[in-house]
């Protein structure tokens, strides 16, 4: 076995790895300097379960209602060999898609292992790409993988890929509504970033097969419910900008080998589940293991990472807990106590802190004058 995979397996412990999806990769790139998240995601650790065992259960995620609504809408669009989706692609987007085959790749003859699914996906995409006429195939739940910080992350996509006009396209099905032709800009932007992850992963796979990147279109198809009904509508979204940002962010991720090199041998996040599936790992021991790895908490983590409440608690009193812009403005002063001491003049600035100390004293003077004026 690959020694890197073996080490990651030991760090994760006895449970099966959690696959990435586009949402988790997009979140990973939102804090590329965090080694803790990078390692936990690479090892496929269930961060939500770890946070819960540490006494800081995750406070974000889709509501059960939103998940159920999303699943129902997806099932509707994909019913009968994705008949409704095909109709949309032909009518709304004017794509000349011939009669199609529909391949569900969520398992291969009952085997749902990611390696087997990836191999099957690769074989089918290779066959489709090599046919001169359009193979006319919809690939549902293809298993993809993407190189991240020196390791391959498997992607558990909820997408359909299809080939038309000699190009592969990615279809993202989302349950947020398009009302009078307008969708929530934040949700549309998130969907575009997630689709860009899939475009990138499909391009990597096709590159392995000797096909150019352009064989996967940068125009993705976003399918959403229209107005207040559940009728689907499709829009083409150009994700070139998201691809550029993603590429840059992925290149900034800390390389996994350098994180692993600094870790003590035997480090593990195993929750030691008993026969009733109850985690038995003592919280103190787990906290010690998690704290071994450097984190870069910022308030943005609260919306993107299951470990956020733990990391926020851990970073209490540090300037990073106030956000990246504050931390950067205070360049090099890491504790809020030091900032206050420098501002009030009760602390002597250390080497290299003279300039920031002057600015802090000035800010403190202005604040005091304002408050005195109000008083
Ligand atoms: S919450 Fe913690 S582990 Fe997650 S990205 Fe933020 S600092 Fe890293």
XYZ file of C-alpha atoms and ligand atoms in Angstrom:
383
model
C 0.000 0.000 0.000
C 1.075 3.613 -0.663
C 2.856 4.742 2.579
C 1.051 8.100 2.468
C -2.363 6.431 2.252
C -1.306 3.999 5.003
C -0.313 6.870 7.325
C -3.549 8.730 6.624
C -5.541 5.548 7.329
C -3.810 5.197 10.705
C -4.511 8.836 11.563
C -8.195 8.385 10.725
C -8.501 5.165 12.688
C -10.912 2.308 12.222
C -13.809 4.006 10.423
C -14.277 4.263 6.655
C -12.931 7.477 5.070
C -15.284 10.292 4.192
C -15.051 11.320 0.573
C -14.730 14.895 -0.502
C -17.403 16.622 -2.479
C -17.214 19.931 -4.287
C -18.602 21.704 -1.233
C -15.785 20.432 1.019
C -13.088 21.272 -1.534
C -14.478 24.761 -2.012
C -14.462 25.156 1.798
C -10.917 23.779 2.010
C -9.692 26.427 -0.410
C -11.391 29.158 1.634
C -8.724 28.673 4.344
C -5.720 27.256 2.467
C -3.269 27.922 5.304
C -5.003 25.656 7.817
C -2.950 22.491 8.215
C -5.455 20.976 10.641
C -8.288 21.006 8.164
C -5.956 19.950 5.355
C -4.814 16.874 7.285
C -8.232 15.889 8.625
C -9.802 16.157 5.173
C -6.935 14.290 3.524
C -7.332 11.451 6.025
C -11.117 11.407 5.476
C -11.772 12.133 9.164
C -15.360 12.811 10.178
C -14.699 16.304 11.552
C -18.261 16.679 12.805
C -17.927 13.538 14.948
C -14.523 14.641 16.280
C -15.876 18.090 17.154
C -18.833 16.462 18.921
C -16.542 14.203 20.972
C -14.488 17.253 21.935
C -17.658 18.898 23.258
C -18.002 21.391 20.389
C -20.637 19.971 18.034
C -20.718 21.549 14.593
C -23.119 24.452 14.320
C -23.606 24.648 10.614
C -24.740 22.605 7.676
C -27.858 22.237 5.619
C -31.078 21.772 7.546
C -32.759 18.375 7.293
C -35.612 20.084 5.454
C -33.235 21.577 2.860
C -31.506 18.216 2.362
C -34.846 16.399 1.921
C -36.056 19.061 -0.516
C -32.792 18.849 -2.462
C -32.962 15.043 -2.654
C -36.598 15.088 -3.811
C -35.856 17.638 -6.542
C -32.806 15.694 -7.718
C -34.800 12.454 -7.826
C -37.499 14.170 -9.870
C -35.022 15.514 -12.437
C -33.255 12.161 -12.720
C -36.381 9.978 -12.819
C -36.884 7.651 -15.811
C -33.291 7.789 -16.981
C -33.140 11.589 -16.481
C -35.942 12.125 -19.016
C -36.863 15.558 -17.626
C -33.229 16.658 -17.645
C -32.795 15.560 -21.248
C -35.863 17.492 -22.294
C -34.413 20.586 -20.634
C -31.027 20.193 -22.255
C -32.635 19.867 -25.663
C -35.365 22.523 -25.350
C -33.883 25.214 -23.150
C -30.277 24.976 -24.179
C -30.828 23.848 -27.734
C -28.290 21.059 -27.367
C -28.371 18.461 -30.075
C -28.317 15.410 -27.867
C -29.313 12.200 -29.595
C -30.989 9.294 -27.894
C -28.912 8.576 -24.848
C -27.854 5.802 -22.592
C -27.955 6.423 -18.873
C -25.162 5.037 -16.703
C -25.563 5.151 -12.946
C -22.085 4.953 -11.443
C -23.089 5.105 -7.780
C -21.970 1.475 -7.600
C -20.483 -1.101 -9.931
C -22.399 -4.376 -9.771
C -23.175 -3.698 -6.118
C -19.616 -2.642 -5.279
C -19.611 0.977 -4.070
C -15.891 1.233 -3.251
C -14.413 4.445 -4.547
C -11.505 2.780 -6.317
C -13.825 0.475 -8.275
C -16.211 3.325 -9.094
C -13.323 5.530 -10.194
C -11.967 2.790 -12.467
C -15.420 2.272 -13.997
C -15.920 6.022 -14.470
C -12.560 6.274 -16.169
C -13.317 3.363 -18.487
C -16.710 4.766 -19.518
C -15.432 8.303 -20.051
C -12.507 6.920 -22.080
C -14.912 5.033 -24.308
C -17.198 8.051 -24.728
C -14.282 10.399 -25.463
C -12.845 8.117 -28.127
C -16.070 7.728 -30.101
C -16.156 10.052 -33.043
C -19.893 10.586 -33.035
C -21.401 11.659 -29.735
C -21.645 8.693 -27.457
C -24.859 10.222 -26.154
C -24.446 9.095 -22.622
C -25.452 10.563 -19.289
C -23.128 9.562 -16.466
C -24.818 9.812 -13.097
C -22.688 9.953 -9.914
C -19.328 9.446 -11.633
C -16.494 8.989 -9.096
C -13.742 11.514 -9.722
C -10.540 12.423 -7.960
C -8.437 15.525 -7.682
C -4.856 16.058 -6.594
C -4.865 18.235 -3.496
C -1.708 19.235 -1.638
C 0.114 16.142 -2.836
C -2.529 13.462 -2.395
C -5.521 12.272 -4.385
C -8.907 13.165 -2.924
C -11.866 11.179 -4.178
C -14.860 13.281 -5.050
C -18.316 11.996 -4.276
C -20.199 14.092 -6.779
C -23.908 14.644 -6.981
C -23.640 15.541 -10.607
C -24.400 14.213 -14.005
C -21.903 14.507 -16.810
C -22.940 14.217 -20.428
C -21.300 14.498 -23.792
C -22.669 16.619 -26.628
C -21.019 18.342 -29.571
C -17.773 16.507 -28.859
C -17.511 17.981 -25.353
C -18.326 16.801 -21.874
C -20.536 19.021 -19.756
C -21.142 19.024 -16.040
C -24.685 19.311 -14.712
C -25.284 20.572 -11.165
C -28.763 20.077 -9.731
C -29.573 22.535 -6.946
C -32.786 23.031 -5.033
C -32.653 26.803 -4.559
C -35.293 28.544 -6.641
C -34.870 30.778 -9.678
C -37.604 33.395 -9.337
C -38.413 35.593 -12.339
C -35.102 34.576 -13.867
C -33.122 35.595 -10.752
C -31.476 33.296 -8.218
C -29.820 34.098 -4.894
C -26.386 35.453 -5.999
C -24.548 33.862 -3.041
C -26.017 30.426 -3.756
C -25.359 30.756 -7.485
C -21.733 31.741 -6.797
C -21.302 28.754 -4.444
C -22.835 26.420 -7.046
C -20.495 27.825 -9.726
C -17.442 27.212 -7.491
C -18.582 23.675 -6.735
C -19.184 22.972 -10.432
C -15.706 24.322 -11.201
C -14.265 21.668 -8.855
C -15.974 18.964 -10.920
C -14.851 20.505 -14.207
C -11.290 20.516 -12.885
C -11.511 16.882 -11.726
C -13.001 15.744 -15.053
C -10.263 17.587 -16.902
C -7.634 15.810 -14.795
C -9.190 12.470 -15.603
C -9.419 13.180 -19.328
C -5.849 14.521 -19.331
C -4.757 11.134 -17.933
C -6.503 9.608 -20.943
C -4.633 11.920 -23.315
C -7.431 14.396 -24.059
C -7.028 18.193 -23.899
C -8.643 20.210 -21.067
C -11.103 21.788 -23.509
C -12.765 18.403 -23.941
C -14.633 19.343 -20.746
C -16.626 22.516 -21.278
C -16.221 25.494 -18.944
C -19.943 26.077 -19.370
C -21.762 24.046 -16.754
C -25.487 23.434 -16.662
C -27.182 24.600 -13.488
C -30.605 23.035 -12.951
C -32.891 24.635 -10.329
C -36.611 24.763 -9.587
C -38.346 27.628 -11.364
C -40.448 30.163 -9.456
C -42.485 28.602 -6.673
C -43.202 25.314 -8.426
C -40.931 22.313 -8.645
C -40.565 22.585 -12.415
C -36.859 22.510 -13.310
C -35.153 25.170 -15.371
C -31.612 25.053 -16.787
C -29.024 27.796 -17.200
C -25.521 27.693 -18.647
C -22.944 29.128 -16.222
C -19.421 30.022 -17.332
C -17.013 28.903 -14.571
C -13.689 30.068 -16.072
C -13.189 32.667 -13.344
C -13.896 30.106 -10.604
C -11.430 27.685 -12.227
C -8.675 30.295 -12.079
C -9.362 31.122 -8.415
C -9.580 27.460 -7.500
C -6.301 26.632 -9.198
C -4.582 29.451 -7.330
C -6.074 28.456 -3.969
C -5.226 24.782 -4.417
C -1.625 25.691 -5.201
C -1.489 27.589 -1.878
C -2.562 24.624 0.238
C 0.125 23.452 2.600
C 1.696 20.289 1.205
C 0.566 17.278 3.127
C 4.033 15.774 3.455
C 5.279 18.838 5.327
C 2.359 18.593 7.779
C 2.919 14.861 8.286
C 6.672 15.290 8.799
C 6.047 17.518 11.814
C 3.607 15.106 13.508
C 4.454 12.641 16.273
C 4.351 8.993 15.208
C 1.197 7.246 16.321
C -1.004 10.344 16.183
C -4.609 9.306 15.615
C -8.071 10.852 15.629
C -9.718 7.470 16.093
C -12.879 7.841 18.172
C -12.685 4.198 19.310
C -16.300 3.252 18.608
C -17.726 0.447 20.743
C -20.126 -2.233 19.508
C -23.057 0.216 19.977
C -21.319 2.738 17.722
C -20.646 5.037 20.674
C -17.352 6.942 20.628
C -15.209 6.010 23.651
C -12.065 8.093 23.023
C -11.462 10.335 26.053
C -12.017 13.987 25.078
C -8.783 15.155 26.761
C -6.700 12.671 24.797
C -8.443 13.641 21.552
C -7.974 17.354 22.282
C -4.245 16.753 22.741
C -4.069 14.944 19.395
C -6.030 17.621 17.519
C -4.051 20.460 19.097
C -0.808 18.963 17.782
C -1.651 20.321 14.342
C -1.503 24.038 13.637
C -4.795 25.683 12.755
C -5.560 29.124 11.367
C -8.889 30.010 12.848
C -10.816 32.982 11.507
C -14.507 33.808 11.936
C -15.131 32.612 8.341
C -14.557 29.084 9.653
C -17.930 29.257 11.408
C -19.668 28.894 8.050
C -17.360 26.374 6.431
C -15.794 23.921 8.882
C -17.214 21.480 11.432
C -14.277 22.131 13.765
C -15.050 25.844 14.027
C -16.386 26.023 17.610
C -13.449 24.010 18.905
C -10.886 26.116 17.029
C -12.603 29.332 18.105
C -12.395 28.277 21.742
C -8.775 27.260 21.312
C -7.837 30.582 19.709
C -9.644 32.732 22.309
C -7.430 35.663 23.224
C -5.501 35.569 19.942
C -5.801 38.247 17.267
C -6.621 35.619 14.627
C -9.980 35.037 16.344
C -10.924 38.563 15.261
C -10.600 37.779 11.562
C -7.929 37.746 8.913
C -7.945 41.466 8.173
C -7.446 42.357 11.879
C -4.713 39.735 12.218
C -2.965 41.064 9.113
C -3.313 44.690 10.265
C -1.725 43.760 13.583
C 1.049 41.911 11.729
C 3.020 39.769 14.151
C 1.195 40.657 17.395
C -0.594 37.440 18.208
C -2.354 38.030 21.493
C -5.194 40.448 22.200
C -3.650 41.058 25.663
C -0.421 42.278 24.019
C -2.399 44.503 21.630
C -4.211 46.147 24.566
C -0.984 46.490 26.560
C 0.785 48.180 23.621
C -2.214 50.445 22.968
C -2.438 51.583 26.596
C 1.314 51.933 26.907
C 1.535 49.429 29.761
C 3.759 47.137 27.668
C 7.100 47.999 26.130
C 7.142 47.063 22.422
C 9.447 44.186 21.556
C 11.848 44.117 18.628
C 9.943 44.930 15.417
C 6.794 46.028 17.282
C 7.616 49.755 17.503
C 5.612 50.777 14.439
C 2.462 48.823 15.287
C 2.750 49.981 18.916
C 2.765 53.633 17.727
C -0.335 53.052 15.622
C -2.112 51.288 18.474
C -1.292 54.093 20.937
C -2.610 56.646 18.413
C -5.823 54.632 17.895
C -6.239 54.327 21.663
C -5.749 58.099 22.103
C -8.396 58.844 19.426
C -10.810 56.434 21.036
C -10.307 57.946 24.469
C -10.833 61.478 23.106
C -14.026 60.409 21.318
C -15.395 58.740 24.435
C -14.452 61.759 26.595
C -16.159 64.040 24.051
C -19.356 61.960 24.210
C -19.171 61.930 27.994
S -12.293 25.605 11.930
Fe -10.279 25.012 12.587
S -9.760 23.204 11.367
Fe -11.477 24.218 10.388
S -10.536 25.557 8.837
Fe -10.886 26.789 10.687
S -8.996 26.669 11.835
Fe -8.955 25.036 10.319
